[in-house]
Amino acid sequence: QVQLVESGGGLVQAGGSLRLSCVVSGRSFGDYTMGWFRQAPGEERDFVAGITWSGASTGYTDSVMGRFTVSRDNAKNTVILQMNSLKPEDTAVYYCAAQRSSRREYVPESVVEYDYWGQGTQVTVSS
């Protein structure tokens, strides 16, 4: 069974940085395309960033472009979301997600295209 465990969330002032990690159990991590989503209270779960199985392609939602960076370390079964220049509107629960092997250089942005999800980690940015 595949399990995803996020860590690194917390409270930070506007302009600060956080580094989220997601560790994935199992032996197929190198085949998964990975995504980060976030959900604020009363809102839908929205795509933030993602990286393909090969690491060759990444994708970001417009509001985080230039501030967030997604990366992966296949040796550690880990995907990282480095978040800089944080804003109060970045406040949300952040979720890590994995899409089973597709071997496509394409980062899905819809929740329905991901097969496995973590429990989420809270990020709060104060003004």
PDB file of C-alpha atoms in Angstrom:
ATOM      1  CA  GLN A   1       0.000   0.000   0.000  1.00  0.00           C
ATOM      2  CA  VAL A   2       1.312   3.416  -0.935  1.00  0.00           C
ATOM      3  CA  GLN A   3       1.471   6.009   1.823  1.00  0.00           C
ATOM      4  CA  LEU A   4       2.359   9.673   1.543  1.00  0.00           C
ATOM      5  CA  VAL A   5       3.454  11.636   4.595  1.00  0.00           C
ATOM      6  CA  GLU A   6       3.881  15.410   4.461  1.00  0.00           C
ATOM      7  CA  SER A   7       5.911  17.501   6.873  1.00  0.00           C
ATOM      8  CA  GLY A   8       7.337  20.992   7.179  1.00  0.00           C
ATOM      9  CA  GLY A   9       4.222  23.083   7.600  1.00  0.00           C
ATOM     10  CA  GLY A  10       3.884  25.759  10.254  1.00  0.00           C
ATOM     11  CA  LEU A  11       3.334  29.426  11.030  1.00  0.00           C
ATOM     12  CA  VAL A  12       5.467  32.009   9.256  1.00  0.00           C
ATOM     13  CA  GLN A  13       5.328  35.755   8.708  1.00  0.00           C
ATOM     14  CA  ALA A  14       4.646  37.189   5.287  1.00  0.00           C
ATOM     15  CA  GLY A  15       7.821  37.228   3.238  1.00  0.00           C
ATOM     16  CA  GLY A  16       9.191  34.182   4.981  1.00  0.00           C
ATOM     17  CA  SER A  17       9.927  30.686   3.703  1.00  0.00           C
ATOM     18  CA  LEU A  18       8.898  27.121   4.394  1.00  0.00           C
ATOM     19  CA  ARG A  19      10.070  23.817   2.969  1.00  0.00           C
ATOM     20  CA  LEU A  20       7.499  21.064   2.673  1.00  0.00           C
ATOM     21  CA  SER A  21       8.546  17.435   2.291  1.00  0.00           C
ATOM     22  CA  CYS A  22       6.540  14.418   1.230  1.00  0.00           C
ATOM     23  CA  VAL A  23       7.917  10.937   1.767  1.00  0.00           C
ATOM     24  CA  VAL A  24       6.327   8.141  -0.246  1.00  0.00           C
ATOM     25  CA  SER A  25       6.396   4.517   0.828  1.00  0.00           C
ATOM     26  CA  GLY A  26       6.863   1.725  -1.670  1.00  0.00           C
ATOM     27  CA  ARG A  27       9.308   0.833  -4.405  1.00  0.00           C
ATOM     28  CA  SER A  28       7.688   2.619  -7.340  1.00  0.00           C
ATOM     29  CA  PHE A  29       8.316   6.226  -6.370  1.00  0.00           C
ATOM     30  CA  GLY A  30      10.488   6.769  -9.430  1.00  0.00           C
ATOM     31  CA  ASP A  31       7.480   6.003 -11.641  1.00  0.00           C
ATOM     32  CA  TYR A  32       5.116   8.467  -9.989  1.00  0.00           C
ATOM     33  CA  THR A  33       4.317  11.953 -11.141  1.00  0.00           C
ATOM     34  CA  MET A  34       3.974  14.030  -7.980  1.00  0.00           C
ATOM     35  CA  GLY A  35       1.784  16.998  -7.230  1.00  0.00           C
ATOM     36  CA  TRP A  36       1.215  19.523  -4.473  1.00  0.00           C
ATOM     37  CA  PHE A  37      -2.272  20.880  -3.837  1.00  0.00           C
ATOM     38  CA  ARG A  38      -3.686  23.223  -1.226  1.00  0.00           C
ATOM     39  CA  GLN A  39      -7.074  23.770   0.299  1.00  0.00           C
ATOM     40  CA  ALA A  40      -8.174  26.800   2.291  1.00  0.00           C
ATOM     41  CA  PRO A  41     -11.265  26.646   4.542  1.00  0.00           C
ATOM     42  CA  GLY A  42     -14.438  26.632   2.474  1.00  0.00           C
ATOM     43  CA  GLU A  43     -12.487  26.369  -0.775  1.00  0.00           C
ATOM     44  CA  GLU A  44     -11.794  23.614  -3.257  1.00  0.00           C
ATOM     45  CA  ARG A  45      -8.522  21.742  -3.350  1.00  0.00           C
ATOM     46  CA  ASP A  46      -6.356  23.513  -5.921  1.00  0.00           C
ATOM     47  CA  PHE A  47      -3.219  22.565  -7.802  1.00  0.00           C
ATOM     48  CA  VAL A  48      -0.041  24.321  -6.664  1.00  0.00           C
ATOM     49  CA  ALA A  49       2.907  22.582  -8.311  1.00  0.00           C
ATOM     50  CA  GLY A  50       3.978  19.258  -9.730  1.00  0.00           C
ATOM     51  CA  ILE A  51       6.889  17.317 -11.155  1.00  0.00           C
ATOM     52  CA  THR A  52       6.891  14.437 -13.601  1.00  0.00           C
ATOM     53  CA  TRP A  53       8.193  10.944 -12.906  1.00  0.00           C
ATOM     54  CA  SER A  54      11.498  11.774 -14.632  1.00  0.00           C
ATOM     55  CA  GLY A  55      11.940  15.133 -12.944  1.00  0.00           C
ATOM     56  CA  ALA A  56      12.374  16.688 -16.371  1.00  0.00           C
ATOM     57  CA  SER A  57       9.158  18.685 -16.314  1.00  0.00           C
ATOM     58  CA  THR A  58       7.526  20.825 -13.669  1.00  0.00           C
ATOM     59  CA  GLY A  59       4.340  22.856 -13.493  1.00  0.00           C
ATOM     60  CA  TYR A  60       3.089  25.674 -11.275  1.00  0.00           C
ATOM     61  CA  THR A  61      -0.086  27.600 -10.785  1.00  0.00           C
ATOM     62  CA  ASP A  62       0.334  31.240 -11.782  1.00  0.00           C
ATOM     63  CA  SER A  63       0.067  32.635  -8.268  1.00  0.00           C
ATOM     64  CA  VAL A  64       3.168  30.778  -7.053  1.00  0.00           C
ATOM     65  CA  MET A  65       5.336  31.061 -10.164  1.00  0.00           C
ATOM     66  CA  GLY A  66       8.736  32.444  -9.233  1.00  0.00           C
ATOM     67  CA  ARG A  67       8.176  31.925  -5.504  1.00  0.00           C
ATOM     68  CA  PHE A  68       7.735  28.144  -5.143  1.00  0.00           C
ATOM     69  CA  THR A  69      10.008  25.398  -6.437  1.00  0.00           C
ATOM     70  CA  VAL A  70       9.173  21.708  -6.642  1.00  0.00           C
ATOM     71  CA  SER A  71      11.871  19.034  -6.768  1.00  0.00           C
ATOM     72  CA  ARG A  72      12.294  15.333  -6.104  1.00  0.00           C
ATOM     73  CA  ASP A  73      14.922  12.991  -4.703  1.00  0.00           C
ATOM     74  CA  ASN A  74      14.202   9.496  -5.959  1.00  0.00           C
ATOM     75  CA  ALA A  75      16.897   7.965  -3.751  1.00  0.00           C
ATOM     76  CA  LYS A  76      14.939   9.190  -0.712  1.00  0.00           C
ATOM     77  CA  ASN A  77      11.415   8.707  -2.113  1.00  0.00           C
ATOM     78  CA  THR A  78      10.847  12.382  -1.395  1.00  0.00           C
ATOM     79  CA  VAL A  79       9.291  15.349  -3.150  1.00  0.00           C
ATOM     80  CA  ILE A  80      10.014  18.840  -1.889  1.00  0.00           C
ATOM     81  CA  LEU A  81       8.101  22.101  -2.183  1.00  0.00           C
ATOM     82  CA  GLN A  82      10.298  25.087  -1.372  1.00  0.00           C
ATOM     83  CA  MET A  83       8.092  28.090  -0.672  1.00  0.00           C
ATOM     84  CA  ASN A  84       9.639  31.570  -0.594  1.00  0.00           C
ATOM     85  CA  SER A  85       8.168  35.062  -0.321  1.00  0.00           C
ATOM     86  CA  LEU A  86       5.090  33.640   1.330  1.00  0.00           C
ATOM     87  CA  LYS A  87       1.890  35.670   1.386  1.00  0.00           C
ATOM     88  CA  PRO A  88      -1.159  35.465   3.654  1.00  0.00           C
ATOM     89  CA  GLU A  89      -3.158  34.119   0.720  1.00  0.00           C
ATOM     90  CA  ASP A  90      -0.860  31.066   0.683  1.00  0.00           C
ATOM     91  CA  THR A  91      -2.447  29.972   3.959  1.00  0.00           C
ATOM     92  CA  ALA A  92      -4.000  26.530   3.505  1.00  0.00           C
ATOM     93  CA  VAL A  93      -3.595  22.844   4.168  1.00  0.00           C
ATOM     94  CA  TYR A  94      -1.051  21.533   1.682  1.00  0.00           C
ATOM     95  CA  TYR A  95      -1.421  18.025   0.284  1.00  0.00           C
ATOM     96  CA  CYS A  96       1.023  15.812  -1.556  1.00  0.00           C
ATOM     97  CA  ALA A  97      -0.348  13.534  -4.269  1.00  0.00           C
ATOM     98  CA  ALA A  98       1.000  10.806  -6.525  1.00  0.00           C
ATOM     99  CA  GLN A  99      -0.111   9.641  -9.940  1.00  0.00           C
ATOM    100  CA  ARG A 100       0.695   6.051 -10.883  1.00  0.00           C
ATOM    101  CA  SER A 101       3.079   5.415 -13.682  1.00  0.00           C
ATOM    102  CA  SER A 102       2.170   7.045 -16.938  1.00  0.00           C
ATOM    103  CA  ARG A 103       5.662   7.838 -18.288  1.00  0.00           C
ATOM    104  CA  ARG A 104       4.304  11.052 -19.762  1.00  0.00           C
ATOM    105  CA  GLU A 105       6.087  14.370 -19.450  1.00  0.00           C
ATOM    106  CA  TYR A 106       2.942  16.054 -18.323  1.00  0.00           C
ATOM    107  CA  VAL A 107       1.974  17.420 -14.917  1.00  0.00           C
ATOM    108  CA  PRO A 108      -1.732  16.911 -14.221  1.00  0.00           C
ATOM    109  CA  GLU A 109      -3.511  19.763 -12.442  1.00  0.00           C
ATOM    110  CA  SER A 110      -6.778  18.053 -11.581  1.00  0.00           C
ATOM    111  CA  VAL A 111      -7.350  16.209  -8.312  1.00  0.00           C
ATOM    112  CA  VAL A 112      -9.053  13.356 -10.143  1.00  0.00           C
ATOM    113  CA  GLU A 113      -5.853  12.513 -12.022  1.00  0.00           C
ATOM    114  CA  TYR A 114      -3.978  11.557  -8.849  1.00  0.00           C
ATOM    115  CA  ASP A 115      -4.232   8.151  -7.240  1.00  0.00           C
ATOM    116  CA  TYR A 116      -2.723   8.578  -3.781  1.00  0.00           C
ATOM    117  CA  TRP A 117      -2.897  11.399  -1.251  1.00  0.00           C
ATOM    118  CA  GLY A 118      -1.256  12.403   1.985  1.00  0.00           C
ATOM    119  CA  GLN A 119      -3.050  13.698   5.057  1.00  0.00           C
ATOM    120  CA  GLY A 120      -1.909  17.284   4.588  1.00  0.00           C
ATOM    121  CA  THR A 121       0.159  19.800   6.505  1.00  0.00           C
ATOM    122  CA  GLN A 122      -1.044  23.213   7.646  1.00  0.00           C
ATOM    123  CA  VAL A 123       0.692  26.329   6.370  1.00  0.00           C
ATOM    124  CA  THR A 124      -0.267  29.623   7.983  1.00  0.00           C
ATOM    125  CA  VAL A 125       1.176  32.925   6.816  1.00  0.00           C
ATOM    126  CA  SER A 126       0.583  35.926   9.050  1.00  0.00           C
ATOM    127  CA  SER A 127       0.496  39.478   7.757  1.00  0.00           C
TER     128      SER A 127
END
